[in-house]
Amino acid sequence: MKKLFFFSVGLLMALAAGSQDLGYYLPDSVRYNPAIPKPKDIIYHEVGEYHVTHDRLVNYMKALAAAAPDRIRLETMGFTYELRPQVLLIITSPSNHKRLEEIRRQHLLLSDPARSASVNIDQMPVVVWIGHSIHGNEQSGTNASLVSAYYLAAAQGPQVDELLENTVILFDPSFNPDGMQRFSTWVNQHRSKNLVSDPNDREYNEVWPGGRYNHYWFDLNRDWLPAVHVESQHRLQWYHSWKPNLLTDHHEQGSNATFFFQPGVPSRVNPLTPARNQELTASLARFHAAFLDRIGSLYFTRENYDDFYYGKGSTYPDINGAVGILFEQASSRGHLQQTNNGLLSFPFTIRNQFVTTLSTLEGARVLRKELLAWQREFYKTALTEAAASPVKGYIFGKEQDPETLRAFITMLSRHGIEIYSFKNTITSGNSRFDPAYSYIVPTQQPQARLIETIFARTSEYKDSLFYDITAWTMPLAFGLRSAELNAAQLAQASTDRTVTAAGIPVAARPAQPAGYAYLMEWSGLMAPAALYVLVAKGIKAKVATGTFSLDINGRVRSFGYGTILIPVQQDIDKARLFNLVSEAASRYGVEVTAVQQGTAVKGHDLGSSSFVPVTLPSIAMITGTGVSALDAGEVWHLLDQRMNIPATHLEPSQFNRASLDKYNTLIMVGGTYNELNKEKLKAWVQNGGTLILTEEAVSWAAQSGISNVRFKRVKPPVDSLQRLRYADRVEIEGAQRLTGAIFGADADLTHPLAYGYTQPVISLFKSNRVFMEQSRNPYAMPFYYGGRPLQSGWVSRENGDAVKNSAAVIVNTVGNGRVINIADNPNFRAFWLGGTKLFMNAVFFGRITDAASGRTDAE
Ligand SMILES: [Zn+2]
């Protein structure tokens, strides 16, 4: 490797307090175009002096695009929840810019095995996506983007010309604008003129929920695959319109660490990632090492971090024919912090991120042909491997729930996966797949490997330590039935045409006003949203606690548990009721049937008391210090974004002060609730409140005497008298963490908490060690893990034994109220749509559960 860059003074890590000008960061062997504005000209401070705010960052990027239009084009990918623009700079040579669209089209051919053989890569630029600070409180990346963008706009000479001629750089200065703004505001407002480096200072200790997450408190670096959030959706659109060869993901780690770059732990590379990917990762690592050696920065590789979960930014490219690189810089978490390695200044962290951007670009330039050839090879071998596999496709479907199918197909389409309708009904095992509500994904398509990771169940692992979850089998998460298809089944099904989300049929709704009542199916994903909007308008609705059949226009139709009955006898007139019901049904894709008479052919007549009135939920959720922001954010997102249901976020201190009379539903997710007034909470439940608990909140409530759930003891992995090697402790103890696996719970479909489910086994996601003993009340356990609950993922034998024959959900009656204990997370990362019904049932029907029993759990 040639020595290309020389850096000016500043090899020492500890820096004097105060600002550094651009000279600290930039290679001094390079000439810069004086017409290009420096960051300070636009953002008013030196890079690293303060944390740049998102608006100033965008101003600077716009200024660069305006000053260097022959090198930089600025695009807006979309807007965040808080309406900040997600900008993308396309940076390349003036001559490449002139034929950018042609370059893009040529480049995309590499991922199309049918046409890639004829592509000449000799003169083709390599496409590199440089991505910064997806975690909002890891801002050295985004602040380094000011320097990198200036360098790429202003540097002069043959080196930079050659770089730009051979690369198209997709430059994403901020992966998470909302989190970035929250964090930059925090550290800037606490910055002293004389920088305070004491880690105890307020500057280094953010208040809940901190800047890491997006608006809804989600970790966007887990969202590349599910793509639940607008930030990921906009980014994926651009990602697949270019399909980069290399993507960098600039993060920060603990303040006492140094600098990490991939490769990560070799045994934890996802087995679907071909070995060549890791060879290229290692080739690039030599560039990072050389560049960091030159400035004397400490670094490490092949430890801690891994390439396992494809929902992370540095791993997603690996299953898309590219190479993803994770960078982790020790965080100053503010402007200057004392660490085990001495004083860590913000400018120092920025410089490492800038230098590894330069090493990435130099690596991409040198390895250009290898990276391009690899992308072509990746997609070619994906097809040959798919051809050799006995699995020729996956079929999936769900009756009476087009909206879940639509969400699933939308997710697949975002990744460039083709979905087909088919002609003939297919039976696989006990499952029958009707073309009316099922679809097929054949594996003979370029995204074959991604398809496998989305559909396959996994149970074999080389390692027992994981950085993140161990399984993400998407049909299980979405609560769909699915099966593998062999060649004969695929041929028999006879695939028809490709479908998109827009092509999914909509649910049936009444053409004319009902004379007697409307019946709304509860099985649809969005039925709770439809019910809420109607009940909130004062419309009276009831829920069927039994089954019944009616004659509808001469045809007998049966209706299940949880069917919503809206009688025409209301305080509003028939025409308006029809309009409101039709509007809700079409907006939320829910099936509604108009009924002209109340007599049932079988089961209860519509006037029966087995139809129980639905109460409008008035919801508060405990949020704030101690509460898992991720879990709370999932509830917020579900209620607000998906269901359009408002909920109050109560801080524990506010809970203790406020009158709780106006709430009939309280939600508590995983967390510690030391400050919460237990007696007040208990009294509220006894007075008739519905308390919904998930994960560790279940244990907290039991310990606080609010519920009477009992827990299973987990057998320790080693005998207490056994002597073990000190060096093995991380491995042995780490294996007992339950980082995330999928378990199937047997559902009692007659229980109000299971209304709307049609399958006897519901997949739930477990990433905790809350194992509930069976309830003493035999009617109070609507979801239960049987003898072989593991469906996909890795779990230690001890934890696996504890899940077996444990309760997944228990309902306690406390006075006039109910405590709904949900051991796991039914809303996991907002793509676990299979758990949505359970959670929404708790919101709407928790209060109607009747725990009458000989063996009562009641006090
Ligand atoms: Zn991070």
JSON list of N, CA, C and O in Angstrom, two decimals, residues 731-763:
[
{"chain": "A", "resi": 731, "resn": "GLU", "atom": "N", "xyz": [-17.94, -17.01, 28.10]},
{"chain": "A", "resi": 731, "resn": "GLU", "atom": "CA", "xyz": [-18.62, -17.97, 27.22]},
{"chain": "A", "resi": 731, "resn": "GLU", "atom": "C", "xyz": [-19.77, -18.65, 27.97]},
{"chain": "A", "resi": 731, "resn": "GLU", "atom": "O", "xyz": [-20.90, -18.71, 27.48]},
{"chain": "A", "resi": 732, "resn": "ILE", "atom": "N", "xyz": [-19.50, -19.14, 29.17]},
{"chain": "A", "resi": 732, "resn": "ILE", "atom": "CA", "xyz": [-20.51, -19.91, 29.91]},
{"chain": "A", "resi": 732, "resn": "ILE", "atom": "C", "xyz": [-21.66, -19.01, 30.36]},
{"chain": "A", "resi": 732, "resn": "ILE", "atom": "O", "xyz": [-22.84, -19.35, 30.21]},
{"chain": "A", "resi": 733, "resn": "GLU", "atom": "N", "xyz": [-21.32, -17.85, 30.90]},
{"chain": "A", "resi": 733, "resn": "GLU", "atom": "CA", "xyz": [-22.39, -16.98, 31.38]},
{"chain": "A", "resi": 733, "resn": "GLU", "atom": "C", "xyz": [-23.15, -16.31, 30.24]},
{"chain": "A", "resi": 733, "resn": "GLU", "atom": "O", "xyz": [-24.37, -16.18, 30.31]},
{"chain": "A", "resi": 734, "resn": "GLY", "atom": "N", "xyz": [-22.43, -15.96, 29.21]},
{"chain": "A", "resi": 734, "resn": "GLY", "atom": "CA", "xyz": [-23.07, -15.33, 28.05]},
{"chain": "A", "resi": 734, "resn": "GLY", "atom": "C", "xyz": [-24.09, -16.24, 27.40]},
{"chain": "A", "resi": 734, "resn": "GLY", "atom": "O", "xyz": [-25.14, -15.79, 26.92]},
{"chain": "A", "resi": 735, "resn": "ALA", "atom": "N", "xyz": [-23.81, -17.53, 27.43]},
{"chain": "A", "resi": 735, "resn": "ALA", "atom": "CA", "xyz": [-24.72, -18.49, 26.79]},
{"chain": "A", "resi": 735, "resn": "ALA", "atom": "C", "xyz": [-26.06, -18.56, 27.52]},
{"chain": "A", "resi": 735, "resn": "ALA", "atom": "O", "xyz": [-27.05, -19.04, 26.97]},
{"chain": "A", "resi": 736, "resn": "GLN", "atom": "N", "xyz": [-26.10, -18.07, 28.76]},
{"chain": "A", "resi": 736, "resn": "GLN", "atom": "CA", "xyz": [-27.36, -18.10, 29.51]},
{"chain": "A", "resi": 736, "resn": "GLN", "atom": "C", "xyz": [-28.23, -16.87, 29.27]},
{"chain": "A", "resi": 736, "resn": "GLN", "atom": "O", "xyz": [-29.35, -16.79, 29.75]},
{"chain": "A", "resi": 737, "resn": "ARG", "atom": "N", "xyz": [-27.70, -15.92, 28.52]},
{"chain": "A", "resi": 737, "resn": "ARG", "atom": "CA", "xyz": [-28.56, -14.79, 28.13]},
{"chain": "A", "resi": 737, "resn": "ARG", "atom": "C", "xyz": [-29.54, -15.29, 27.09]},
{"chain": "A", "resi": 737, "resn": "ARG", "atom": "O", "xyz": [-29.19, -16.10, 26.24]},
{"chain": "A", "resi": 738, "resn": "LEU", "atom": "N", "xyz": [-30.75, -14.79, 27.16]},
{"chain": "A", "resi": 738, "resn": "LEU", "atom": "CA", "xyz": [-31.71, -15.18, 26.13]},
{"chain": "A", "resi": 738, "resn": "LEU", "atom": "C", "xyz": [-31.89, -13.96, 25.23]},
{"chain": "A", "resi": 738, "resn": "LEU", "atom": "O", "xyz": [-32.69, -13.08, 25.51]},
{"chain": "A", "resi": 739, "resn": "THR", "atom": "N", "xyz": [-31.06, -13.90, 24.17]},
{"chain": "A", "resi": 739, "resn": "THR", "atom": "CA", "xyz": [-31.02, -12.67, 23.38]},
{"chain": "A", "resi": 739, "resn": "THR", "atom": "C", "xyz": [-32.18, -12.56, 22.41]},
{"chain": "A", "resi": 739, "resn": "THR", "atom": "O", "xyz": [-32.41, -11.51, 21.83]},
{"chain": "A", "resi": 740, "resn": "GLY", "atom": "N", "xyz": [-32.91, -13.66, 22.21]},
{"chain": "A", "resi": 740, "resn": "GLY", "atom": "CA", "xyz": [-34.07, -13.55, 21.34]},
{"chain": "A", "resi": 740, "resn": "GLY", "atom": "C", "xyz": [-34.28, -14.79, 20.50]},
{"chain": "A", "resi": 740, "resn": "GLY", "atom": "O", "xyz": [-33.45, -15.10, 19.64]},
{"chain": "A", "resi": 741, "resn": "ALA", "atom": "N", "xyz": [-35.36, -15.53, 20.78]},
{"chain": "A", "resi": 741, "resn": "ALA", "atom": "CA", "xyz": [-35.71, -16.71, 20.00]},
{"chain": "A", "resi": 741, "resn": "ALA", "atom": "C", "xyz": [-37.23, -16.78, 19.93]},
{"chain": "A", "resi": 741, "resn": "ALA", "atom": "O", "xyz": [-37.93, -16.05, 20.65]},
{"chain": "A", "resi": 742, "resn": "ILE", "atom": "N", "xyz": [-37.72, -17.63, 19.03]},
{"chain": "A", "resi": 742, "resn": "ILE", "atom": "CA", "xyz": [-39.16, -17.68, 18.75]},
{"chain": "A", "resi": 742, "resn": "ILE", "atom": "C", "xyz": [-39.77, -18.95, 19.33]},
{"chain": "A", "resi": 742, "resn": "ILE", "atom": "O", "xyz": [-39.28, -20.05, 19.07]},
{"chain": "A", "resi": 743, "resn": "PHE", "atom": "N", "xyz": [-40.81, -18.77, 20.12]},
{"chain": "A", "resi": 743, "resn": "PHE", "atom": "CA", "xyz": [-41.50, -19.90, 20.75]},
{"chain": "A", "resi": 743, "resn": "PHE", "atom": "C", "xyz": [-42.97, -19.89, 20.36]},
{"chain": "A", "resi": 743, "resn": "PHE", "atom": "O", "xyz": [-43.57, -18.83, 20.22]},
{"chain": "A", "resi": 744, "resn": "GLY", "atom": "N", "xyz": [-43.52, -21.10, 20.21]},
{"chain": "A", "resi": 744, "resn": "GLY", "atom": "CA", "xyz": [-44.92, -21.22, 19.86]},
{"chain": "A", "resi": 744, "resn": "GLY", "atom": "C", "xyz": [-45.75, -21.46, 21.12]},
{"chain": "A", "resi": 744, "resn": "GLY", "atom": "O", "xyz": [-45.48, -22.37, 21.89]},
{"chain": "A", "resi": 745, "resn": "ALA", "atom": "N", "xyz": [-46.77, -20.61, 21.32]},
{"chain": "A", "resi": 745, "resn": "ALA", "atom": "CA", "xyz": [-47.65, -20.76, 22.48]},
{"chain": "A", "resi": 745, "resn": "ALA", "atom": "C", "xyz": [-48.99, -21.34, 22.01]},
{"chain": "A", "resi": 745, "resn": "ALA", "atom": "O", "xyz": [-49.54, -20.90, 21.00]},
{"chain": "A", "resi": 746, "resn": "ASP", "atom": "N", "xyz": [-49.50, -22.32, 22.76]},
{"chain": "A", "resi": 746, "resn": "ASP", "atom": "CA", "xyz": [-50.83, -22.85, 22.47]},
{"chain": "A", "resi": 746, "resn": "ASP", "atom": "C", "xyz": [-51.85, -21.81, 22.91]},
{"chain": "A", "resi": 746, "resn": "ASP", "atom": "O", "xyz": [-51.81, -21.34, 24.04]},
{"chain": "A", "resi": 747, "resn": "ALA", "atom": "N", "xyz": [-52.76, -21.47, 22.00]},
{"chain": "A", "resi": 747, "resn": "ALA", "atom": "CA", "xyz": [-53.75, -20.43, 22.32]},
{"chain": "A", "resi": 747, "resn": "ALA", "atom": "C", "xyz": [-55.10, -21.07, 22.59]},
{"chain": "A", "resi": 747, "resn": "ALA", "atom": "O", "xyz": [-55.51, -21.99, 21.90]},
{"chain": "A", "resi": 748, "resn": "ASP", "atom": "N", "xyz": [-55.79, -20.56, 23.61]},
{"chain": "A", "resi": 748, "resn": "ASP", "atom": "CA", "xyz": [-57.18, -20.93, 23.86]},
{"chain": "A", "resi": 748, "resn": "ASP", "atom": "C", "xyz": [-58.04, -19.94, 23.08]},
{"chain": "A", "resi": 748, "resn": "ASP", "atom": "O", "xyz": [-58.24, -18.80, 23.50]},
{"chain": "A", "resi": 749, "resn": "LEU", "atom": "N", "xyz": [-58.50, -20.39, 21.91]},
{"chain": "A", "resi": 749, "resn": "LEU", "atom": "CA", "xyz": [-59.16, -19.45, 20.99]},
{"chain": "A", "resi": 749, "resn": "LEU", "atom": "C", "xyz": [-60.53, -18.97, 21.48]},
{"chain": "A", "resi": 749, "resn": "LEU", "atom": "O", "xyz": [-61.15, -18.09, 20.87]},
{"chain": "A", "resi": 750, "resn": "THR", "atom": "N", "xyz": [-60.99, -19.52, 22.62]},
{"chain": "A", "resi": 750, "resn": "THR", "atom": "CA", "xyz": [-62.27, -19.05, 23.17]},
{"chain": "A", "resi": 750, "resn": "THR", "atom": "C", "xyz": [-62.06, -17.93, 24.19]},
{"chain": "A", "resi": 750, "resn": "THR", "atom": "O", "xyz": [-63.01, -17.35, 24.70]},
{"chain": "A", "resi": 751, "resn": "HIS", "atom": "N", "xyz": [-60.81, -17.65, 24.53]},
{"chain": "A", "resi": 751, "resn": "HIS", "atom": "CA", "xyz": [-60.52, -16.63, 25.55]},
{"chain": "A", "resi": 751, "resn": "HIS", "atom": "C", "xyz": [-60.49, -15.25, 24.91]},
{"chain": "A", "resi": 751, "resn": "HIS", "atom": "O", "xyz": [-59.96, -15.09, 23.80]},
{"chain": "A", "resi": 752, "resn": "PRO", "atom": "N", "xyz": [-61.05, -14.25, 25.59]},
{"chain": "A", "resi": 752, "resn": "PRO", "atom": "CA", "xyz": [-61.06, -12.89, 25.00]},
{"chain": "A", "resi": 752, "resn": "PRO", "atom": "C", "xyz": [-59.68, -12.40, 24.55]},
{"chain": "A", "resi": 752, "resn": "PRO", "atom": "O", "xyz": [-59.58, -11.64, 23.59]},
{"chain": "A", "resi": 753, "resn": "LEU", "atom": "N", "xyz": [-58.61, -12.83, 25.23]},
{"chain": "A", "resi": 753, "resn": "LEU", "atom": "CA", "xyz": [-57.28, -12.37, 24.82]},
{"chain": "A", "resi": 753, "resn": "LEU", "atom": "C", "xyz": [-56.80, -13.04, 23.54]},
{"chain": "A", "resi": 753, "resn": "LEU", "atom": "O", "xyz": [-55.79, -12.64, 22.95]},
{"chain": "A", "resi": 754, "resn": "ALA", "atom": "N", "xyz": [-57.52, -14.09, 23.10]},
{"chain": "A", "resi": 754, "resn": "ALA", "atom": "CA", "xyz": [-57.14, -14.77, 21.85]},
{"chain": "A", "resi": 754, "resn": "ALA", "atom": "C", "xyz": [-58.13, -14.49, 20.73]},
{"chain": "A", "resi": 754, "resn": "ALA", "atom": "O", "xyz": [-58.01, -15.07, 19.64]},
{"chain": "A", "resi": 755, "resn": "TYR", "atom": "N", "xyz": [-59.10, -13.63, 20.96]},
{"chain": "A", "resi": 755, "resn": "TYR", "atom": "CA", "xyz": [-60.07, -13.31, 19.90]},
{"chain": "A", "resi": 755, "resn": "TYR", "atom": "C", "xyz": [-59.36, -12.82, 18.65]},
{"chain": "A", "resi": 755, "resn": "TYR", "atom": "O", "xyz": [-58.40, -12.03, 18.72]},
{"chain": "A", "resi": 756, "resn": "GLY", "atom": "N", "xyz": [-59.85, -13.28, 17.52]},
{"chain": "A", "resi": 756, "resn": "GLY", "atom": "CA", "xyz": [-59.28, -12.85, 16.25]},
{"chain": "A", "resi": 756, "resn": "GLY", "atom": "C", "xyz": [-58.20, -13.79, 15.73]},
{"chain": "A", "resi": 756, "resn": "GLY", "atom": "O", "xyz": [-57.87, -13.75, 14.55]},
{"chain": "A", "resi": 757, "resn": "TYR", "atom": "N", "xyz": [-57.62, -14.61, 16.60]},
{"chain": "A", "resi": 757, "resn": "TYR", "atom": "CA", "xyz": [-56.65, -15.59, 16.12]},
{"chain": "A", "resi": 757, "resn": "TYR", "atom": "C", "xyz": [-57.41, -16.78, 15.54]},
{"chain": "A", "resi": 757, "resn": "TYR", "atom": "O", "xyz": [-58.48, -17.15, 16.04]},
{"chain": "A", "resi": 758, "resn": "THR", "atom": "N", "xyz": [-56.84, -17.38, 14.51]},
{"chain": "A", "resi": 758, "resn": "THR", "atom": "CA", "xyz": [-57.50, -18.53, 13.90]},
{"chain": "A", "resi": 758, "resn": "THR", "atom": "C", "xyz": [-56.63, -19.78, 14.01]},
{"chain": "A", "resi": 758, "resn": "THR", "atom": "O", "xyz": [-57.10, -20.88, 13.81]},
{"chain": "A", "resi": 759, "resn": "GLN", "atom": "N", "xyz": [-55.33, -19.58, 14.34]},
{"chain": "A", "resi": 759, "resn": "GLN", "atom": "CA", "xyz": [-54.41, -20.72, 14.47]},
{"chain": "A", "resi": 759, "resn": "GLN", "atom": "C", "xyz": [-54.27, -21.12, 15.94]},
{"chain": "A", "resi": 759, "resn": "GLN", "atom": "O", "xyz": [-54.25, -20.25, 16.80]},
{"chain": "A", "resi": 760, "resn": "PRO", "atom": "N", "xyz": [-54.13, -22.41, 16.20]},
{"chain": "A", "resi": 760, "resn": "PRO", "atom": "CA", "xyz": [-54.02, -22.84, 17.60]},
{"chain": "A", "resi": 760, "resn": "PRO", "atom": "C", "xyz": [-52.66, -22.53, 18.23]},
{"chain": "A", "resi": 760, "resn": "PRO", "atom": "O", "xyz": [-52.53, -22.54, 19.45]},
{"chain": "A", "resi": 761, "resn": "VAL", "atom": "N", "xyz": [-51.64, -22.26, 17.40]},
{"chain": "A", "resi": 761, "resn": "VAL", "atom": "CA", "xyz": [-50.32, -21.95, 17.95]},
{"chain": "A", "resi": 761, "resn": "VAL", "atom": "C", "xyz": [-49.89, -20.56, 17.48]},
{"chain": "A", "resi": 761, "resn": "VAL", "atom": "O", "xyz": [-49.92, -20.27, 16.29]},
{"chain": "A", "resi": 762, "resn": "ILE", "atom": "N", "xyz": [-49.53, -19.71, 18.44]},
{"chain": "A", "resi": 762, "resn": "ILE", "atom": "CA", "xyz": [-49.15, -18.33, 18.14]},
{"chain": "A", "resi": 762, "resn": "ILE", "atom": "C", "xyz": [-47.65, -18.18, 18.43]},
{"chain": "A", "resi": 762, "resn": "ILE", "atom": "O", "xyz": [-47.20, -18.55, 19.51]},
{"chain": "A", "resi": 763, "resn": "SER", "atom": "N", "xyz": [-46.91, -17.63, 17.47]},
{"chain": "A", "resi": 763, "resn": "SER", "atom": "CA", "xyz": [-45.47, -17.45, 17.67]},
{"chain": "A", "resi": 763, "resn": "SER", "atom": "C", "xyz": [-45.20, -16.18, 18.45]},
{"chain": "A", "resi": 763, "resn": "SER", "atom": "O", "xyz": [-45.67, -15.11, 18.08]}
]
